[in-house]
Short mmCIF file of C-alpha atoms and ligand atoms in Angstrom, two decimals:
data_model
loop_
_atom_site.label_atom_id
_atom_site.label_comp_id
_atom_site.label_asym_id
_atom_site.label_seq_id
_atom_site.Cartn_x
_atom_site.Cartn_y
_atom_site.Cartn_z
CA UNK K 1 3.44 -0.99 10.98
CA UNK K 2 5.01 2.27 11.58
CA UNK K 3 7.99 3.73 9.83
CA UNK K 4 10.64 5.33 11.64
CA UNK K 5 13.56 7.17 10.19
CA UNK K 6 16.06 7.56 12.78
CA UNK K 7 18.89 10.02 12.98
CA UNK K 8 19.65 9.62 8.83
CA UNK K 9 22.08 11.33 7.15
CA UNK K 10 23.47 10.40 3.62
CA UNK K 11 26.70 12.42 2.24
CA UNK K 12 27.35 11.79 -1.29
CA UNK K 13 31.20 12.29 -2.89
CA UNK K 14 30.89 15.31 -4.41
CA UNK K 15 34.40 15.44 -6.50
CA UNK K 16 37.11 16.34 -3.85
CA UNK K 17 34.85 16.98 -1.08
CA UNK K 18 31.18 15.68 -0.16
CA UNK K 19 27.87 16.92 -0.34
CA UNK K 20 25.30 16.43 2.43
CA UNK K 21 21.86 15.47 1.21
CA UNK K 22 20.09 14.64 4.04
CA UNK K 23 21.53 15.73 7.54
CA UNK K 24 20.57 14.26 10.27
CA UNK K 25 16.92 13.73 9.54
CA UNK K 26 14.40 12.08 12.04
CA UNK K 27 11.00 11.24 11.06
CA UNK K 28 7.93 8.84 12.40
CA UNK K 29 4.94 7.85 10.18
CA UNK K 30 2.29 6.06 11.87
CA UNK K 31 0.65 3.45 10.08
CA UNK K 32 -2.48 3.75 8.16
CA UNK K 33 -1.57 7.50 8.21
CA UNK K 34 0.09 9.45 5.56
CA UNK K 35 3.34 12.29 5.74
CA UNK K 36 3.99 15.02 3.11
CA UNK K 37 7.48 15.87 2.36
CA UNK K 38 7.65 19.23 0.81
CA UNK K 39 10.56 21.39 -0.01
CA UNK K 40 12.64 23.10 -2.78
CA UNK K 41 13.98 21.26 -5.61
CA UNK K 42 17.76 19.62 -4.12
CA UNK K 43 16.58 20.02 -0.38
CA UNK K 44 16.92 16.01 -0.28
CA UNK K 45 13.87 14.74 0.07
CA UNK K 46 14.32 11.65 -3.09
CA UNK K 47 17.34 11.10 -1.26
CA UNK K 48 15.54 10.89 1.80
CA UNK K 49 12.87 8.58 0.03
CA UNK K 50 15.76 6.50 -1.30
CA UNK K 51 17.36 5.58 1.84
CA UNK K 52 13.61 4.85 3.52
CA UNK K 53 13.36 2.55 0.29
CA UNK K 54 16.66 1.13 0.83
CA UNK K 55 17.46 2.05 -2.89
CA UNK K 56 20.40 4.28 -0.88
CA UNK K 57 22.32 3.16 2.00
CA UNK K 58 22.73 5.87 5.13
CA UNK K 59 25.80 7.15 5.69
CA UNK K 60 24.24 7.18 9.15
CA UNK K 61 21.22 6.41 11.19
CA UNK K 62 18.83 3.74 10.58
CA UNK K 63 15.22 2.76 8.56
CA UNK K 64 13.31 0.72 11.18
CA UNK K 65 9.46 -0.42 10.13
CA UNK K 66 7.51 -1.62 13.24
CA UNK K 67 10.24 -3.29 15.44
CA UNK K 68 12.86 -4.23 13.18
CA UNK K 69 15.29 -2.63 11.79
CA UNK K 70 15.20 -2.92 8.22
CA UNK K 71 18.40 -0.48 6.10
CA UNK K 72 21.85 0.63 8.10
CA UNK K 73 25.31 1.93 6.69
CA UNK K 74 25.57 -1.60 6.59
CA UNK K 75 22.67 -3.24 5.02
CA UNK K 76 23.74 -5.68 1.87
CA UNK K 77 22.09 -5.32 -1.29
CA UNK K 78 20.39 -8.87 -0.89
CA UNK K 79 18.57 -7.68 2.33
CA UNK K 80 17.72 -4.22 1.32
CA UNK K 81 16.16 -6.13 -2.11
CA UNK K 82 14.78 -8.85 -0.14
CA UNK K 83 13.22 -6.30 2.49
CA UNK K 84 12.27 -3.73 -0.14
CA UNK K 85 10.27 -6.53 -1.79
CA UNK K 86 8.39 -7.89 1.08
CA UNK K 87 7.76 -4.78 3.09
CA UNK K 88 8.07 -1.53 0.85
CA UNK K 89 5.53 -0.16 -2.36
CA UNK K 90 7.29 2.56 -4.28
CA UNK K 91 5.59 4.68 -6.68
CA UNK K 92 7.79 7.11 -9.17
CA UNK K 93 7.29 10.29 -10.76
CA UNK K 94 6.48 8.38 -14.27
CA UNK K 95 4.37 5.25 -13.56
CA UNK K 96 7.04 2.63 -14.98
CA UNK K 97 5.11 0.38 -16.28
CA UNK K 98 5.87 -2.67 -18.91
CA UNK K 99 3.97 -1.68 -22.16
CA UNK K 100 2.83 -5.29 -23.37
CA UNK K 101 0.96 -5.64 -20.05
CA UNK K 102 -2.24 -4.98 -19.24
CA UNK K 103 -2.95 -3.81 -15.84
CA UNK K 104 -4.43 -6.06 -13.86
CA UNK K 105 -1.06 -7.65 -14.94
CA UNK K 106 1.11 -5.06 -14.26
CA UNK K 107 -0.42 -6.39 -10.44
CA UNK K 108 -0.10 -10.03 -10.95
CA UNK K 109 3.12 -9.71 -12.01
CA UNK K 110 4.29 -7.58 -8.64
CA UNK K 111 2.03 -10.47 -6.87
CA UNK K 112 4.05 -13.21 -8.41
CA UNK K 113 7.53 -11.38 -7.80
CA UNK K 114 6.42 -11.00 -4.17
CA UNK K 115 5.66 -14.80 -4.02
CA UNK K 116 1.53 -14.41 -3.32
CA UNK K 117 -0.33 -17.18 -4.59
CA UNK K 118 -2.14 -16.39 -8.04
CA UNK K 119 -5.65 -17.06 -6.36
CA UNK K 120 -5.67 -14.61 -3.71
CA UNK K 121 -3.26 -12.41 -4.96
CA UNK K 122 -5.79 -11.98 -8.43
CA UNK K 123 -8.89 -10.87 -5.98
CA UNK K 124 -6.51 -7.93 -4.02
CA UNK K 125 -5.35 -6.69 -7.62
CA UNK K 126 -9.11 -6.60 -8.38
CA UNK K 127 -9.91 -5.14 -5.32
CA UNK K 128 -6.93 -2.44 -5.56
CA UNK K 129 -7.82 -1.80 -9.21
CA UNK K 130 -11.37 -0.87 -8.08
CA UNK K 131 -10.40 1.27 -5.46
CA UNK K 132 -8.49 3.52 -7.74
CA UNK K 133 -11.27 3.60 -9.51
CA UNK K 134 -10.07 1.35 -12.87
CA UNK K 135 -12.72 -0.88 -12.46
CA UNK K 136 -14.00 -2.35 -16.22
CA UNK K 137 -10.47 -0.91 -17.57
CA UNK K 138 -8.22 -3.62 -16.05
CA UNK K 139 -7.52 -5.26 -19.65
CA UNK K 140 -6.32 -1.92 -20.87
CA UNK K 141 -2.62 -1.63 -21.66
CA UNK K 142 -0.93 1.55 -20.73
CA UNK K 143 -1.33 3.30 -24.21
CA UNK K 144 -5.07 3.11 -23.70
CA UNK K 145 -4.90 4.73 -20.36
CA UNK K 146 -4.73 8.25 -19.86
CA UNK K 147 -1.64 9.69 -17.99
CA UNK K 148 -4.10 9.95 -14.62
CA UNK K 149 -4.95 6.39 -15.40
CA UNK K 150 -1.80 5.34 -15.33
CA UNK K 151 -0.54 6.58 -12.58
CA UNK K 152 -3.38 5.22 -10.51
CA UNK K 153 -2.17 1.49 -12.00
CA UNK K 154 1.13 2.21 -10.54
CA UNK K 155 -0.32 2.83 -7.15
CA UNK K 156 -2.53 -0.09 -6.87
CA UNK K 157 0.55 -1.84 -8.12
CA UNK K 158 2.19 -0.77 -5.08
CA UNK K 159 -0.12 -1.70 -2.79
CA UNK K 160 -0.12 -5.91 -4.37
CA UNK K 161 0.95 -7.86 -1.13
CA UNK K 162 0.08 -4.93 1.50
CA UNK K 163 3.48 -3.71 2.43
CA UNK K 164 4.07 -2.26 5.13
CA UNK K 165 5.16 1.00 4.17
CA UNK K 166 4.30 3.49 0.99
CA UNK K 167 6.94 5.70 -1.24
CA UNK K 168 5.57 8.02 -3.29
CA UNK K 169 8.01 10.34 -4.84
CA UNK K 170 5.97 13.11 -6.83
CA UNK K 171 3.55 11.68 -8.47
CA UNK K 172 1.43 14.24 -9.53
CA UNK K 173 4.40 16.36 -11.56
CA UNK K 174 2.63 15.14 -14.75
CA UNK K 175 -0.96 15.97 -13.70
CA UNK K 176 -2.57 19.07 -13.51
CA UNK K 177 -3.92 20.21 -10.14
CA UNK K 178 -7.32 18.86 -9.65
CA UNK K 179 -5.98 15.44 -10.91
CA UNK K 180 -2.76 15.68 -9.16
CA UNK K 181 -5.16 16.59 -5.91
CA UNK K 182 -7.34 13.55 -6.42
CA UNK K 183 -4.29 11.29 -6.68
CA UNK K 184 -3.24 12.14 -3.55
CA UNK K 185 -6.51 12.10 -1.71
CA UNK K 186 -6.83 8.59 -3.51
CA UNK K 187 -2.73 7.31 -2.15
CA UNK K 188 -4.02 8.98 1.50
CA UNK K 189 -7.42 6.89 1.48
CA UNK K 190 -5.96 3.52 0.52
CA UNK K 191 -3.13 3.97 3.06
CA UNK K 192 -5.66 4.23 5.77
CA UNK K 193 -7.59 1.27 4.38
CA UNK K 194 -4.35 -1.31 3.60
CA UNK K 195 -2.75 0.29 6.44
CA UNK K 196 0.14 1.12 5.13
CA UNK K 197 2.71 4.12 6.63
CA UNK K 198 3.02 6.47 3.94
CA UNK K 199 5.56 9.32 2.79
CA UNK K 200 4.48 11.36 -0.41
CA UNK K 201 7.41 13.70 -1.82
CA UNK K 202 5.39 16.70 -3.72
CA UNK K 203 6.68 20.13 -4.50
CA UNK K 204 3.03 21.55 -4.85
CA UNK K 205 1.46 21.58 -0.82
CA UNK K 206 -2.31 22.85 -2.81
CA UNK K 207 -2.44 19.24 -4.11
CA UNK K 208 -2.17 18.01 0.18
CA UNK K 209 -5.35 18.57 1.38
CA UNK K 210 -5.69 15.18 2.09
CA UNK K 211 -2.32 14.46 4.25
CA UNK K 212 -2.25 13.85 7.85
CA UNK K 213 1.08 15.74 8.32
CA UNK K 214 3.45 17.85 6.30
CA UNK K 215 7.76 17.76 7.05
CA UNK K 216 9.42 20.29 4.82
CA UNK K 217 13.35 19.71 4.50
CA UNK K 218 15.54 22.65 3.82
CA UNK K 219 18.99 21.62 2.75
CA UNK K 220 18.51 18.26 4.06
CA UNK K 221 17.28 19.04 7.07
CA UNK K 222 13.77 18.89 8.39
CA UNK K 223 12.50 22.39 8.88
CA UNK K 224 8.76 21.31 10.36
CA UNK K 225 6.29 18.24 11.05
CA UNK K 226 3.10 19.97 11.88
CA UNK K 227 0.03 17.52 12.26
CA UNK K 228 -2.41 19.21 10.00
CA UNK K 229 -5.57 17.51 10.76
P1 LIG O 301 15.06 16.86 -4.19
O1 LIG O 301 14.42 15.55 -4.44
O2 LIG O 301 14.53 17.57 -2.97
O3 LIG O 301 15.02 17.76 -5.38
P2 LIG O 301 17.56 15.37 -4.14
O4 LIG O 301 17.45 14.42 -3.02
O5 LIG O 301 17.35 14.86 -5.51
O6 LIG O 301 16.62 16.63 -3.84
O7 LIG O 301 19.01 16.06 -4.09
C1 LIG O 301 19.57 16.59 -2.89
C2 LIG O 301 21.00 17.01 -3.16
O8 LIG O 301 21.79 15.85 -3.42
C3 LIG O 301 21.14 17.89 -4.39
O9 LIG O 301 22.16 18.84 -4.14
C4 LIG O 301 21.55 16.91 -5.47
O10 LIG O 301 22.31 17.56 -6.46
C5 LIG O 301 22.39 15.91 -4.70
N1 LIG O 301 22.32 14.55 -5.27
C6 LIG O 301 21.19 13.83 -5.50
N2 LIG O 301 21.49 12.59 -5.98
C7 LIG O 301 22.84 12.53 -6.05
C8 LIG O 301 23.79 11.52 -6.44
N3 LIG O 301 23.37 10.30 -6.87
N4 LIG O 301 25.10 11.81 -6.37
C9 LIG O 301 25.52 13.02 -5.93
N5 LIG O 301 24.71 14.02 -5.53
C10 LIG O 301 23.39 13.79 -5.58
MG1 LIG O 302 13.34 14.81 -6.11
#
């Protein structure tokens, strides 16, 4: 389903007066299809990623994914948790994952918190695990992963129970730039095939070959969306 960001703009108290992070920001990402969001460091776009997460509420404007609307000014912690789990995969700059866990795990464990059944839910972590290319490692615990390894978990993690939409808030800081690019062409490819409408924060457009579309924000606002390919 597609993600829509309509009309957001988040202010954040800001001692006396208030800072504006994101300003009136209006954005569209077709399913299956992934959006860049570049832009100097403060221009707002975790904030931006936040508030499409429902980690942040709007100060106005609204998240919709497909028809319904999903985060508001309003939205109550129990729905934005309770849509964030069914509907949204979020992937952070460090993978976060639990140490004592192996990965195909780390997946089961997002499967069971999601309420899949074990049975299917253990074939798509497979699946995901061998499309990131982990396949024979999914035993491993994070210490006996490399860094690129890791991170990969963490997105097939993401993608247990096929939400609808994909976060990914610079995940290649920690890579160097022919990993970081193949991370990215790996998060564009498995969007297409789960479907999933994607938005991939990155402060380094060489690693973006593989986007369908870049938006760069300038002091919260969106400067361009130019369709690339
Ligand atoms: P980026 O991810 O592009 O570096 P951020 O969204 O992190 O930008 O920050 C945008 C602006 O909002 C910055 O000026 C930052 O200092 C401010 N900011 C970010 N998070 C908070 C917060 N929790 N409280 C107050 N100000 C914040
Ligand atoms: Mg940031």
């Amino acid at each position: 389903m597609d993600l829509h960001i309509d009309d957001v703009t988040l202010v954040y108290p800001d001692g006396e007066s208030t800072l504006t992070a994101v300003d009136a920001v209006s954005l569209e990402v077709p399913a299956g299809t992934a959006t860049a969001l570049l832009g100097p460091s403060g221009s707002g776009k975790s904030s931006l990623l936040a508030v499409a997460g429902g980690l942040t509420r709007p100060t106005s404007g609204v998240v919709r994914i497909g028809g319904d609307v999903v985060f508001t000014p309003t939205t109550t912690p129990r729905e934005a948790t309770r849509a964030r789990r069914d509907r949204i995969g979020l992937v952070f700059q460090q993978p976060q994952l639990i140490a004592s866990l192996t990965a195909l795990e780390q997946l089961e464990l997002r499967a069971h918190v999601r309420g899949r059944r074990p049975s299917s839910a253990r074939d798509h972590a497979r699946a995901l695990l061998d499309a990131v290319g982990l396949a024979g490692l999914e035993h491993r615990r994070p210490a006996q992963l490399s860094g690129g390894q890791r991170q990969r978990v963490a997105v097939a993690r993401a993608l247990v129970g096929r939400p609808d939409v994909l976060l990914v808030d610079e995940p290649t800081s920690a890579l160097d730039h022919e990993r970081g690019t193949q991370v990215i062409a790996l998060i564009t490819s498995l969007a297409a095939q789960e479907g999933a409408a994607t938005l991939i924060v990155s402060h380094d457009a060489s690693t973006l070959a593989s986007v369908d579309t870049q938006a760069v924000l300038r002091d919260g606002r969106l400067a361009t969306a130019d369709a690339l390919r």
